[in-house]
Structures are given as C-alpha cells and as structure tokens.
Tab-separated table of C-alpha atoms in Angstrom:
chain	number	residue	atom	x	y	z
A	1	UNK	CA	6.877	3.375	45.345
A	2	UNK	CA	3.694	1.452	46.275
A	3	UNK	CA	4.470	0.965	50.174
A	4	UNK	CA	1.981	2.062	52.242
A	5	UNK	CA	-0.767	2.376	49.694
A	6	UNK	CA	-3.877	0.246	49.137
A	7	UNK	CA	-3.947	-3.751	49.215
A	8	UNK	CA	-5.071	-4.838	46.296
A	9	UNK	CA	-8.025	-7.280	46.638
A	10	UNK	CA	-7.766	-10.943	45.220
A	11	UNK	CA	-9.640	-13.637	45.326
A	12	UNK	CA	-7.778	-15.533	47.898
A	13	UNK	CA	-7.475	-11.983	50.025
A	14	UNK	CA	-10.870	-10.919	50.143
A	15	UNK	CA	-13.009	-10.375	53.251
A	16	UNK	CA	-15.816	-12.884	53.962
A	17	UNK	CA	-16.374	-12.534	57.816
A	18	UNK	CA	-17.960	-10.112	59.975
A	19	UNK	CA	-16.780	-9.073	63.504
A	20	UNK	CA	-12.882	-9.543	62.373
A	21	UNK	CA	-12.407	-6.659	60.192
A	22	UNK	CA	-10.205	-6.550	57.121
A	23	UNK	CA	-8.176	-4.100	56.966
A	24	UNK	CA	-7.316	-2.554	53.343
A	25	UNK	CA	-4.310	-0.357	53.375
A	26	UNK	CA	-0.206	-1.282	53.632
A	27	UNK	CA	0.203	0.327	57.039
A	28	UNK	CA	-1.871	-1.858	58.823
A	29	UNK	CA	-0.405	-4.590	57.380
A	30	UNK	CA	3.200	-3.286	58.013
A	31	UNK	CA	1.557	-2.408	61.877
A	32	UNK	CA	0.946	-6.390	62.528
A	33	UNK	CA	4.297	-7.564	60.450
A	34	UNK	CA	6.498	-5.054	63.150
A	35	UNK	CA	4.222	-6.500	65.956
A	36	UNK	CA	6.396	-9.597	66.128
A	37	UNK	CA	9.000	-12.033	64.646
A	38	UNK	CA	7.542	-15.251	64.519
A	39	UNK	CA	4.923	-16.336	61.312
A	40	UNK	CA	3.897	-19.518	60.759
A	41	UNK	CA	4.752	-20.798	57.201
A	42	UNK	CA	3.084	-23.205	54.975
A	43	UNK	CA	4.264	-24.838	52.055
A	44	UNK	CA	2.695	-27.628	50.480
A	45	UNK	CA	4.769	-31.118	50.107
A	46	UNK	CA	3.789	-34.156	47.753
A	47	UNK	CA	-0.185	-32.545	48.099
A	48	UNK	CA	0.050	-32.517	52.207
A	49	UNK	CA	0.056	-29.151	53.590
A	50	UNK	CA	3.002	-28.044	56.260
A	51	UNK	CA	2.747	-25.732	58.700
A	52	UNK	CA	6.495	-24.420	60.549
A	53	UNK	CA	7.199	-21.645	63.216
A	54	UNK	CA	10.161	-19.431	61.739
A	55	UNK	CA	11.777	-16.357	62.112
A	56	UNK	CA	11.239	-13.611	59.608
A	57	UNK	CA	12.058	-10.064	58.968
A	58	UNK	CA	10.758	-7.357	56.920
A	59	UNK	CA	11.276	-4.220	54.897
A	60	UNK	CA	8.941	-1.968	52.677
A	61	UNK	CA	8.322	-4.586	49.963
A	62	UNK	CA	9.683	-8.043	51.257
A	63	UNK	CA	9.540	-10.643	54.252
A	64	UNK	CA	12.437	-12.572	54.286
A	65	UNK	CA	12.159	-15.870	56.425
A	66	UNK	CA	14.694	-18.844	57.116
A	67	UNK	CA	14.825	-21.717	55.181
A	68	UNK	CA	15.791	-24.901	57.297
A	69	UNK	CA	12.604	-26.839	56.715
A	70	UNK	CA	11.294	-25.231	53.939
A	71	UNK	CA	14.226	-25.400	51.757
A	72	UNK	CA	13.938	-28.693	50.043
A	73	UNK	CA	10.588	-28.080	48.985
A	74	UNK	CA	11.063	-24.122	48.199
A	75	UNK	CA	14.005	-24.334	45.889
A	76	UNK	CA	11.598	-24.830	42.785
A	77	UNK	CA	9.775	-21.498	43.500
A	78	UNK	CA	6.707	-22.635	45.186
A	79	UNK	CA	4.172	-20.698	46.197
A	80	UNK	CA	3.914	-20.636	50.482
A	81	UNK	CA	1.601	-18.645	52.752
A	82	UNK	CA	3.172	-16.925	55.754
A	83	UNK	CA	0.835	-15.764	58.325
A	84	UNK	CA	1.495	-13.919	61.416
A	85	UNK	CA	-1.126	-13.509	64.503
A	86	UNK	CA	-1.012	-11.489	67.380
A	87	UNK	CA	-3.959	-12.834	70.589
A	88	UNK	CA	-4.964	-9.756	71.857
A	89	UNK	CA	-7.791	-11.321	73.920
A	90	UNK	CA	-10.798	-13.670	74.857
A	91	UNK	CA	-14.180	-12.548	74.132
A	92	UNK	CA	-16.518	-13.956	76.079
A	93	UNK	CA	-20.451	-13.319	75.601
A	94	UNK	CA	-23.778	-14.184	76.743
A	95	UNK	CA	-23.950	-16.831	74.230
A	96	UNK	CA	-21.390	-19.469	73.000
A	97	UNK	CA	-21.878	-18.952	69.799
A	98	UNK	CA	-20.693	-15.296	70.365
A	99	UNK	CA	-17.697	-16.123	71.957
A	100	UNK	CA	-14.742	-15.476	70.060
A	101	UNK	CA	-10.667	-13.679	69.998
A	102	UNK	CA	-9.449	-10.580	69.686
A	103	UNK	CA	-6.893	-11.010	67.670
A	104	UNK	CA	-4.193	-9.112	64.345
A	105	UNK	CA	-3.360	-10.850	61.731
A	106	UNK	CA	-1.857	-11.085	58.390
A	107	UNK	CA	-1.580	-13.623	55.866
A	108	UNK	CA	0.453	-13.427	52.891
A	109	UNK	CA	0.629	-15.414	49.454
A	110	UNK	CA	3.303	-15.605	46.777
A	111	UNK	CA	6.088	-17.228	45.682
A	112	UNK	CA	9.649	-16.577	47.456
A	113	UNK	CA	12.927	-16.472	46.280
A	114	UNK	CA	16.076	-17.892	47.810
A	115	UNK	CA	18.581	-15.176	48.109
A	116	UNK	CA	22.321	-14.887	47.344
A	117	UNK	CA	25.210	-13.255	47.661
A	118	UNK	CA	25.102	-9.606	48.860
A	119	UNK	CA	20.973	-9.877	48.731
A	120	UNK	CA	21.253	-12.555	51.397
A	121	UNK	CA	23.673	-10.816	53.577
A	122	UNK	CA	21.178	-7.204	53.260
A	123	UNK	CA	18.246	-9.606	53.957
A	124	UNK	CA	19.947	-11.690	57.159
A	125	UNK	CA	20.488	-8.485	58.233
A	126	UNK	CA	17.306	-7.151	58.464
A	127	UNK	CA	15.826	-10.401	59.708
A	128	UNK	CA	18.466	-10.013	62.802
A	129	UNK	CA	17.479	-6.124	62.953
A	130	UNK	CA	13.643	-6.888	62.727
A	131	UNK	CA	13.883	-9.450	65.588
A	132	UNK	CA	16.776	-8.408	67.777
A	133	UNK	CA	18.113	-4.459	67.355
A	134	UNK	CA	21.197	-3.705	67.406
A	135	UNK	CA	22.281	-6.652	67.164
A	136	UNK	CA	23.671	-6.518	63.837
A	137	UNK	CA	26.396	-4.092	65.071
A	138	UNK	CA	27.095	-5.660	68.633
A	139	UNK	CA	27.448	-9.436	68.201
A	140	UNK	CA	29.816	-11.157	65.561
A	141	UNK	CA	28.223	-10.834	61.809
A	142	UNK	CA	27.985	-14.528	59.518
A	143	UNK	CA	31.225	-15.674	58.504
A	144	UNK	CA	31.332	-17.172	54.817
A	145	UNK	CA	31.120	-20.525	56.043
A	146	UNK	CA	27.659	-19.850	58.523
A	147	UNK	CA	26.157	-17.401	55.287
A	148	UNK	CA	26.839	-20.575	53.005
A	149	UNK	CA	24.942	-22.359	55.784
A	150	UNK	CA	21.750	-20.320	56.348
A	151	UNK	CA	18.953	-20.222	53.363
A	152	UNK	CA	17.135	-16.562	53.014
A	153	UNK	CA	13.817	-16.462	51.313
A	154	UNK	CA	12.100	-13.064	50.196
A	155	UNK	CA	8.727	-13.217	50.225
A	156	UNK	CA	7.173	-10.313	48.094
A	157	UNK	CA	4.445	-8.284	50.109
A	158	UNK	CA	2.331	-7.735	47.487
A	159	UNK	CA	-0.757	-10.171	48.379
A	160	UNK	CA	-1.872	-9.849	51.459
A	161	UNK	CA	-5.277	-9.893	53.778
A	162	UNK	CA	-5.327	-8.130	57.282
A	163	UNK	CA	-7.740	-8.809	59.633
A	164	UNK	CA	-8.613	-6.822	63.007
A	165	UNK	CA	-11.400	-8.396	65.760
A	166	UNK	CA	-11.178	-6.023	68.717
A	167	UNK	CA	-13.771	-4.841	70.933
A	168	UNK	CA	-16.348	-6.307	73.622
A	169	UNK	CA	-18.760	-9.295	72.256
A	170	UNK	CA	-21.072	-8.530	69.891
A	171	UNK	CA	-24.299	-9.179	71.638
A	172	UNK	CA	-24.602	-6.643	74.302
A	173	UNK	CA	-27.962	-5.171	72.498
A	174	UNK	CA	-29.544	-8.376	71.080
A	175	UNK	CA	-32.339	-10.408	73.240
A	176	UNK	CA	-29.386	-12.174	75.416
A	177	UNK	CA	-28.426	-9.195	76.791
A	178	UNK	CA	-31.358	-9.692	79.014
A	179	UNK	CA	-30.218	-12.747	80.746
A	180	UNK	CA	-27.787	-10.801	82.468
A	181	UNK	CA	-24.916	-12.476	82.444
A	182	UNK	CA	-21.564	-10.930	82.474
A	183	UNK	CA	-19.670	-10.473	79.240
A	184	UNK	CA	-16.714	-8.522	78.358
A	185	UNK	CA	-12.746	-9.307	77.564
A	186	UNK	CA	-10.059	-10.983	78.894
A	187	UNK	CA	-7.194	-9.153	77.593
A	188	UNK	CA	-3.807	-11.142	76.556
A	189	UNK	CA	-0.604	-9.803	76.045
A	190	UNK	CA	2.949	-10.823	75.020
A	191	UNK	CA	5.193	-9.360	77.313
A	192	UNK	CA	8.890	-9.445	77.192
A	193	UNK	CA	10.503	-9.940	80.640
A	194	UNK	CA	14.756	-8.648	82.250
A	195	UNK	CA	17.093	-10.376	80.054
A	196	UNK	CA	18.375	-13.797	81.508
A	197	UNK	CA	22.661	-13.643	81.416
A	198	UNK	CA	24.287	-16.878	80.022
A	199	UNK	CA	25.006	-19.327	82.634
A	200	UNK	CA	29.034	-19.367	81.228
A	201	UNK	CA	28.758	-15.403	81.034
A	202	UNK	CA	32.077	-14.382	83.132
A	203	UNK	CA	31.138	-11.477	85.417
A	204	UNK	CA	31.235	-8.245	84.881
A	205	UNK	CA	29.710	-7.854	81.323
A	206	UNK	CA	26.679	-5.363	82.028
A	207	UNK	CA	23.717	-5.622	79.657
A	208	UNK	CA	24.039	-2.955	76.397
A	209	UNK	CA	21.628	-0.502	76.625
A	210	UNK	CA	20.499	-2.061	73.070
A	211	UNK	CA	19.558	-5.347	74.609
A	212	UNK	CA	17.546	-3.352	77.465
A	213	UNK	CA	15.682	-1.885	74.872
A	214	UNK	CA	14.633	-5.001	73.304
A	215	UNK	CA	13.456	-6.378	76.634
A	216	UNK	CA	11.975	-3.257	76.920
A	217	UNK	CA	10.649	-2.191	73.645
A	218	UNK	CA	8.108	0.250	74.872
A	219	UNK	CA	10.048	1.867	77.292
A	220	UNK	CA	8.515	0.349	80.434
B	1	UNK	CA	-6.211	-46.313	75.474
B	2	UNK	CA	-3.004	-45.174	73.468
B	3	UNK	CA	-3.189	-41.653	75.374
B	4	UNK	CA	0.353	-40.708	76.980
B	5	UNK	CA	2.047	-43.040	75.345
B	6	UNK	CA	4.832	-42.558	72.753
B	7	UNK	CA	3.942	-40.160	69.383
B	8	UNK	CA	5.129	-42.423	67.053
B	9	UNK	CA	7.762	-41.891	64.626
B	10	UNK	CA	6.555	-40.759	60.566
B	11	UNK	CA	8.803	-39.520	58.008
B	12	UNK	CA	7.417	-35.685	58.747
B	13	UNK	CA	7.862	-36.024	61.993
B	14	UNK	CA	11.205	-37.327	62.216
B	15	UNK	CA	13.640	-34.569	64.261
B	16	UNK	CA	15.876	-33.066	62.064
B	17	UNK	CA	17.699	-30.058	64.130
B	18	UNK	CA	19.565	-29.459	66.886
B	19	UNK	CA	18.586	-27.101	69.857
B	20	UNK	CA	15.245	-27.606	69.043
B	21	UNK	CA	15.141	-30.761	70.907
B	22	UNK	CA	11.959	-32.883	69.714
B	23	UNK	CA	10.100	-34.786	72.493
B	24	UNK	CA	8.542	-38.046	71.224
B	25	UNK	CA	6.049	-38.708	74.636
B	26	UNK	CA	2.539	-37.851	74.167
B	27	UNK	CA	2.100	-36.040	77.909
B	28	UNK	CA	4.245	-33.333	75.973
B	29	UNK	CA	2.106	-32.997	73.349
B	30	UNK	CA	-0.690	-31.986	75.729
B	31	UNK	CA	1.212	-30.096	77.652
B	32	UNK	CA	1.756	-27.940	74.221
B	33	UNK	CA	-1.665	-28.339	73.411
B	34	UNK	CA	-3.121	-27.071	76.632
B	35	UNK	CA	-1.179	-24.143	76.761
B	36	UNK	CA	-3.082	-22.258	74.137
B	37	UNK	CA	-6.609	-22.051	72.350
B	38	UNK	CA	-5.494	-20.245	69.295
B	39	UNK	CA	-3.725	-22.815	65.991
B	40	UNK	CA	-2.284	-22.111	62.583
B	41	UNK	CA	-4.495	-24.525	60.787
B	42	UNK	CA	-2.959	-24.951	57.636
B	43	UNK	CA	-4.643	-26.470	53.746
B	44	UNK	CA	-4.242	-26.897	50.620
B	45	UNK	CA	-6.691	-25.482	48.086
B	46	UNK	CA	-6.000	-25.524	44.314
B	47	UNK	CA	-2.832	-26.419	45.133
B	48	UNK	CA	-1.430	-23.942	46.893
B	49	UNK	CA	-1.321	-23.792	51.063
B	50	UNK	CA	-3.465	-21.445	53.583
B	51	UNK	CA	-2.504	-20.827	56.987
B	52	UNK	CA	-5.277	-19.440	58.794
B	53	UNK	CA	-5.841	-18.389	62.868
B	54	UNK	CA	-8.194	-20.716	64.363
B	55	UNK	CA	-9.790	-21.311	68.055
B	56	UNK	CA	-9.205	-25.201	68.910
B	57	UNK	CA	-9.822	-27.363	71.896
B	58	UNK	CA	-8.398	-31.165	72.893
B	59	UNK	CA	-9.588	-34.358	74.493
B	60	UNK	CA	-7.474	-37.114	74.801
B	61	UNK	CA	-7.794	-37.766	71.222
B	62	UNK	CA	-8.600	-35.042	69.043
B	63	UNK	CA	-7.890	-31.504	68.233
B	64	UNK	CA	-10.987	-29.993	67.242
B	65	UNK	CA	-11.485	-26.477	65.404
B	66	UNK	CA	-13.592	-24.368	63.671
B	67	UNK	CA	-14.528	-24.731	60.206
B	68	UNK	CA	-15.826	-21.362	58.430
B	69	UNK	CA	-12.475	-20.255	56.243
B	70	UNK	CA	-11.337	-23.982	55.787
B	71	UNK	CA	-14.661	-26.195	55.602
B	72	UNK	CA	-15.301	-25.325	51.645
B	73	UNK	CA	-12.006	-27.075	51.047
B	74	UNK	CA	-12.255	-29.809	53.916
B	75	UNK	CA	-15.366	-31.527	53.083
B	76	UNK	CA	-14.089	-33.935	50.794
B	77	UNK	CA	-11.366	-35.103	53.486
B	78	UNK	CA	-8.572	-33.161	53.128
B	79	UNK	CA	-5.276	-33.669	54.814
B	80	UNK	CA	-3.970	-30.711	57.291
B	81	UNK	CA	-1.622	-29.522	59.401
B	82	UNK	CA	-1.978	-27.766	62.706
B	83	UNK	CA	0.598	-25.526	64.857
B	84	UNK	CA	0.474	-24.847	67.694
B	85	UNK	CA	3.329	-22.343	68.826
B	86	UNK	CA	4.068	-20.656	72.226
B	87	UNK	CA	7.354	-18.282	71.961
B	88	UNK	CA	9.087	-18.234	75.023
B	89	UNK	CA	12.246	-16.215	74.281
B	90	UNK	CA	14.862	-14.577	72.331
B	91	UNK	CA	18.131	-16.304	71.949
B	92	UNK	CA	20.680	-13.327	71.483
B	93	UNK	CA	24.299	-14.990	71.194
B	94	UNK	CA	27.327	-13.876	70.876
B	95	UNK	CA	27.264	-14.676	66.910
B	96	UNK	CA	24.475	-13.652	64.366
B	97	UNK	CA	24.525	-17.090	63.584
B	98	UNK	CA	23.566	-18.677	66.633
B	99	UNK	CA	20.708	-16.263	67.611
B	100	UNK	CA	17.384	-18.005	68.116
B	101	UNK	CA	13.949	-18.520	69.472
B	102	UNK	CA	13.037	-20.554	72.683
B	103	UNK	CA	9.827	-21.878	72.206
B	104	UNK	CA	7.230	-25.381	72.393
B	105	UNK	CA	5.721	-26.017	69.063
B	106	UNK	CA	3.166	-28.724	68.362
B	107	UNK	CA	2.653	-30.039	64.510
B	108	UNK	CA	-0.338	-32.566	63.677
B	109	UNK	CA	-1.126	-34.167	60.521
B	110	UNK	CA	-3.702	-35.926	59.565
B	111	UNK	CA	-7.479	-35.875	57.765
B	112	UNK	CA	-9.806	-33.523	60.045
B	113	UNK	CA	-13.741	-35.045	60.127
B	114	UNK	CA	-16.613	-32.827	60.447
B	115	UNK	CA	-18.498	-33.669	63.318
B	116	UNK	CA	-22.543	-33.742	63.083
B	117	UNK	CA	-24.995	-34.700	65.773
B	118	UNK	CA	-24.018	-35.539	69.598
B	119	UNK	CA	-20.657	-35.699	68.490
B	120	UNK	CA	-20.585	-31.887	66.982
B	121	UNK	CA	-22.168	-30.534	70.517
B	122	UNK	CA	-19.913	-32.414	72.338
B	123	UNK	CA	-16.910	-31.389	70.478
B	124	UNK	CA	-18.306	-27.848	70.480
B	125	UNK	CA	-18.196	-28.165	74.412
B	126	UNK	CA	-14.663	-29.370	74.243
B	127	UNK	CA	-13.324	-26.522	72.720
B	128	UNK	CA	-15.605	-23.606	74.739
B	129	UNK	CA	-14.344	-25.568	78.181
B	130	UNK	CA	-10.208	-25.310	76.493
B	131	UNK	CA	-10.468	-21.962	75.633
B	132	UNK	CA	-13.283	-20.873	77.902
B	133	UNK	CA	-13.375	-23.272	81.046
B	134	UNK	CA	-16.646	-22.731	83.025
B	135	UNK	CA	-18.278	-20.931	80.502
B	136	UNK	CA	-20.222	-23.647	78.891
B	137	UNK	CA	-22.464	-24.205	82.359
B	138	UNK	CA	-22.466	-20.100	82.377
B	139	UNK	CA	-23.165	-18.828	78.921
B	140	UNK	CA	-26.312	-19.324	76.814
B	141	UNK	CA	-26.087	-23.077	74.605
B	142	UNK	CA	-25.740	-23.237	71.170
B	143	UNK	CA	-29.197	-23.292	69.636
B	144	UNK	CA	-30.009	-25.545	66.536
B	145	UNK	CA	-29.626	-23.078	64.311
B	146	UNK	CA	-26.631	-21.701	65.612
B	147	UNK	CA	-25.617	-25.361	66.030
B	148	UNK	CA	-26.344	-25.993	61.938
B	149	UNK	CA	-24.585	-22.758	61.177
B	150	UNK	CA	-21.384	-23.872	62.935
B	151	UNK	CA	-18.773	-26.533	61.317
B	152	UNK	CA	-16.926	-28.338	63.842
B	153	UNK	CA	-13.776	-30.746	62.368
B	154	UNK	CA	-12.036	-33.470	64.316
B	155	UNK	CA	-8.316	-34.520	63.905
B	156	UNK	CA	-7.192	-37.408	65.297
B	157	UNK	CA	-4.080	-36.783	67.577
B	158	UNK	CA	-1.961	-39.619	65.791
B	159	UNK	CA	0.764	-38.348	63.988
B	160	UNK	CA	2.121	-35.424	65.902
B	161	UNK	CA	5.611	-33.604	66.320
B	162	UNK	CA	6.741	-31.762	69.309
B	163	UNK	CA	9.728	-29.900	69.462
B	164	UNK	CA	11.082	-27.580	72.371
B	165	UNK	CA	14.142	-24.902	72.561
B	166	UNK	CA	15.160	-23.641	75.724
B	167	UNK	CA	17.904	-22.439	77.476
B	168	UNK	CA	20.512	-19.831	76.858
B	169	UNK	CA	22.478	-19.385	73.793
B	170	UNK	CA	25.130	-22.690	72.612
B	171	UNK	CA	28.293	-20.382	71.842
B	172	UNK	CA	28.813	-19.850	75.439
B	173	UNK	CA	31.957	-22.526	75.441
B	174	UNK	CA	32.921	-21.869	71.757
B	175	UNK	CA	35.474	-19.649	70.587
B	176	UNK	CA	32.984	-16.693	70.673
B	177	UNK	CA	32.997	-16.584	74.121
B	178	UNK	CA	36.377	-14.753	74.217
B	179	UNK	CA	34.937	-11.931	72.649
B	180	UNK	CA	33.651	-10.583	75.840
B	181	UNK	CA	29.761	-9.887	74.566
B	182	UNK	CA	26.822	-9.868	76.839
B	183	UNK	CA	24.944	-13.279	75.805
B	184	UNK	CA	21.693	-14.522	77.201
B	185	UNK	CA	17.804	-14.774	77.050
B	186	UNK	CA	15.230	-12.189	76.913
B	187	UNK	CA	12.282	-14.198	78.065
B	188	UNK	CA	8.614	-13.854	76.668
B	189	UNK	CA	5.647	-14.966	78.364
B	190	UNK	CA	1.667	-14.159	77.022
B	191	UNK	CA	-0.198	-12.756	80.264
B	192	UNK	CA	-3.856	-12.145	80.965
B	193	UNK	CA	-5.355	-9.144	82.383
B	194	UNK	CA	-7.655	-8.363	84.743
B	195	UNK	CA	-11.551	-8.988	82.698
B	196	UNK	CA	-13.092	-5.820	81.218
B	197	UNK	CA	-16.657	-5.584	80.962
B	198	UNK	CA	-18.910	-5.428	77.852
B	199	UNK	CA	-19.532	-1.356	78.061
B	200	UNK	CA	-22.978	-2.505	77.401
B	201	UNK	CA	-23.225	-4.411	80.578
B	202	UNK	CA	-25.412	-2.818	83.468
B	203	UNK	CA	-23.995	-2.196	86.851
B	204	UNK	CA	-24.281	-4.366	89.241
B	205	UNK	CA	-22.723	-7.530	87.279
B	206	UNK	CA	-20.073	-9.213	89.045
B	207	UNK	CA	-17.383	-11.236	87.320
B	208	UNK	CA	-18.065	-14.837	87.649
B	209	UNK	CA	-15.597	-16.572	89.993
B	210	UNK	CA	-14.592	-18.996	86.518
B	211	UNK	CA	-13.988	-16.058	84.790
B	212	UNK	CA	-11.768	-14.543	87.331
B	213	UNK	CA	-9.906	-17.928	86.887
B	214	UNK	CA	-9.619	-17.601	83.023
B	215	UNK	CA	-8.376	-14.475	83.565
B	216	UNK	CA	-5.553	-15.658	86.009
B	217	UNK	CA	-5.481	-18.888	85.385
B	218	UNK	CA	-2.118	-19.631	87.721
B	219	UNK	CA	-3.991	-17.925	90.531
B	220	UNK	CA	-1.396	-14.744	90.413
C-alpha cells in the first residue's frame, strides 16, 4: 500500500517558494486533509476557471467531494484541483515586504470519478464521518431517492503539494532588525463553539455525547 | 459610483440552490470581503485549473492579490476566479441528507491587471492596511527593489456572487422530526490570539496599540 509514503514530485507539485515549506511525505498531507472539511474546488468551464466551497471527506487513497456545482462540468472526467487551507496566523515584520501568513495547505490535482452504487454509499459515508462523527450511526442514513439525488466524486490522492509557513517573520537578524520595531505573530484559530439546539427541537432531547465531541474535538 | 449598489445578474452567478440563500446587494459582498485577508485564487494553465492560497485586500472596486504562483500564467490577461469563504457552522440534521455547512462565500470573475507604478504602491497599501491595518504607517516601506520584485494584480469587483447559509437544520418540520434526534448547529468562528513576539525581538518592545487591535479586532 503506498499511504503514508513519499509524494511523488511533478511538475505542477514542486516547491518554488521559500519561507512556506513543502512538505514531502503522505502524513503531512493526510495531517492538513483531517484538519478540516471544507476545500475549495476548481474546475475549469468553457476556458474560465471556477472556484466552489464544498464538503469533502477522505480515506487512505481518495477525497471524495459533492457534486452540486461541479457536476455538469465533471461528468466527462475532467481534471479539477481541490485545495484545502488552514490560517494559522498573521506575520507581521519590520518590513512590508516581510509580512506574510502562517498558514497549511494542500492542493491536489487529478481527475475524479463520479461514484455509484455501493461505492457512493461507502464514500457518502465517509464524507459524513470525516465531517460530522458519529453521525453516520445516529441520524437517518440516504434513502434511495436522496442517494439518487446526491453526486459523489473520488478524487485520487496521488498528486499532491503540501506547504507549511509557521514561525515568527523572517527578518529578526537582517539590517531591519535594528529599527526596532515590534514583530512577531498574531495567531488565528478555528474554534468550534456549544452546539446550538434546533429552534423546533421539543424539549428534553439532551445532546449525544457524539455531537459533544464534535464541538469539542480536542477535548476542551 | 456603482459601489453598494446591486451585483448584477451573469449566467455564473445566477443562484441555483436552496439554503444557501444568494444575496445580490453589493454592501454584502464587502461585508464577505472584509471579513478575511486570505482567497482561493483560482486559474487555468494548460488547461487545467489551480487553486492556490493567496493574501488579498479591497477598495471599493477591486480585489487585489499577490502574484508570485499565478503571475507566469496571468500576464497575458487571463480570466480568474476568487473565493472567498468564512465557515460558520456545522449543520447536523436529523437526516444524512440534510446535513450542511453555514457559511458566507464570495465568488468573483473577471480578468485580474497587474498593477505598475503609483497604482502598484497604492494597491500594495490596500492590501497591507486589509490584512494588516496600521501597519503600513508602522512597518518599514516597500523599497524599489522589493517593489520590482513584487507582482500586484487588480480585479475589478463587477461580476461577483454571494451566497450565505445560516440557521439551523430544514428537517425540523418534516417527517424526520418524529424521530426524536438531537438536531442543531455546532457553530465555528476563526479567533485571534493575544500577539507573540518575534523570539528575536529585544526586551523592552511593546506591542503597538494597532497591533493590539489586529489582534482583537472586536475589542474583546
């Protein structure tokens, strides 16, 4: 099995930039992908690229996405990029031109495949377990009609780039270090908050422990 | 001036979905825009699309970003796509099905400039006082070189989609409802934290009051 080996470099994958580092192996790339559950996706339509927030999922070799917009211009195996960033901070430095983000983030190329039958219901299913545990078991699964409804795509994770930029600014020992102005970080962080009830919950449903532990992910 | 008025209607930015309820005034646009300081900017090269993490800024009529990943295929007046996404919550219904994503998403189209001259600096200071505010008057100016070294696009805010989902889940007066599941909102927010300094930074160097400010920027 290949997971959690090397990425293997391409043209379109390969590290140019300096202060964001790339990062070559699968687990940092599986590290940002379980980091969140939103990627952006772009396709290209009639030569004009677009750009879409979705939902996506993933296991050892695929990331399987939602369809909705996509679909009409997916169906003919197109090749899309899905990237997914985490904003881990502001750097700010003695110079503009030093000023940058701390930031995680992985972009991945390929073609996807719409999914069917019992693939579609094993990749819905991990989509719904990626973004919402325990879900899968405690709410009411896809009837035939909503699977028939929903598109699936799996994305292979086989081309990917990673890039890391952590750290204080980068010119704390060049010559504008001695104009001594502050620099450092402003840290950012996506924090999850006590889940909301439904307005037209009736009382007396508590919160599953699951759901506490997806508000909660950490513990806190 | 066209500011604030309505974002017109295009065949890509027609609404096409449901709880994702598209607004079509431009004051939500901004309101989207100003938000963040991070876009997906996404291109086309050779055919197939990129979606890279980039730092942008607005004025009243332009987005403008950095070039470095996306100038080599921009310069010969590419069309684009920018999104800009804030996630604001997960959507956890009683059915698999109806599970979502609250968020404000932001798309613009349109053929990005690169800026040279006055224009360039200005824009430069655009997008270090939207991601940065205060640091432009506090930090060390771009020199020329670092100026020439430094690709700045435009992109006219013309044809733009905005589309926001909030609230709690929609089965909460369908037949789901009777099955007695805990349904609701687990709301997500991105937070700042408190500045930390450069390690390189000698004692005695307060944090700026604007900094302070970027670092809480509600005052909290």
């Amino acid at each position: 099995m290949e997971s959690y080996g090397d990425l293997s470099e391409t043209e379109r994958t390969r590290h140019r930039r300096l202060r964001e580092q790339g990062r070559t192996d699968r687990s940092a790339l599986f590290a940002v992908l379980r980091a969140g559950f939103v990627c952006h996706l772009g396709v290209v339509l009639d030569g004009t690229p677009f750009v879409v927030p979705t939902v996506y999922g993933v296991d050892e070799r695929f990331l399987y996405f939602h369809g909705s917009v996509a679909s009409r211009s997916l169906e003919g195996g197109q090749a899309v990029c899905v990237t997914v960033t985490h904003v881990d901070g502001l750097v700010l430095a003695r110079s503009v031109f030093e000023h940058g983000v701390n930031y995680r983030s992985a972009v991945i190329y390929g073609v996807p495949r719409a999914l069917t039958g019992p693939d579609k219901l094993a990749a819905l299913r991990v989509l719904s377990e990626h973004a919402a545990p325990g879900q899968w078991d405690y709410a009411r699964r896809p009837s035939k009609k909503e699977l028939a409804a929903t598109t699936i795509f799996a994305l292979p994770l086989d081309e990917a780039s990673v890039k890391v930029a952590e750290g204080p600014p980068g010119d704390g020992d060049g010559p504008d270090a001695e104009l001594g102005l502050w620099a450092g970080v402003v840290p950012m962080e996506t924090v999850r908050r006590p889940p909301e009830p439904d307005p037209a919950l009736p009382a007396g449903i508590a919160v599953p422990a699951h759901i506490m532990k997806i508000a909660s992910p950490d513990g806190a």
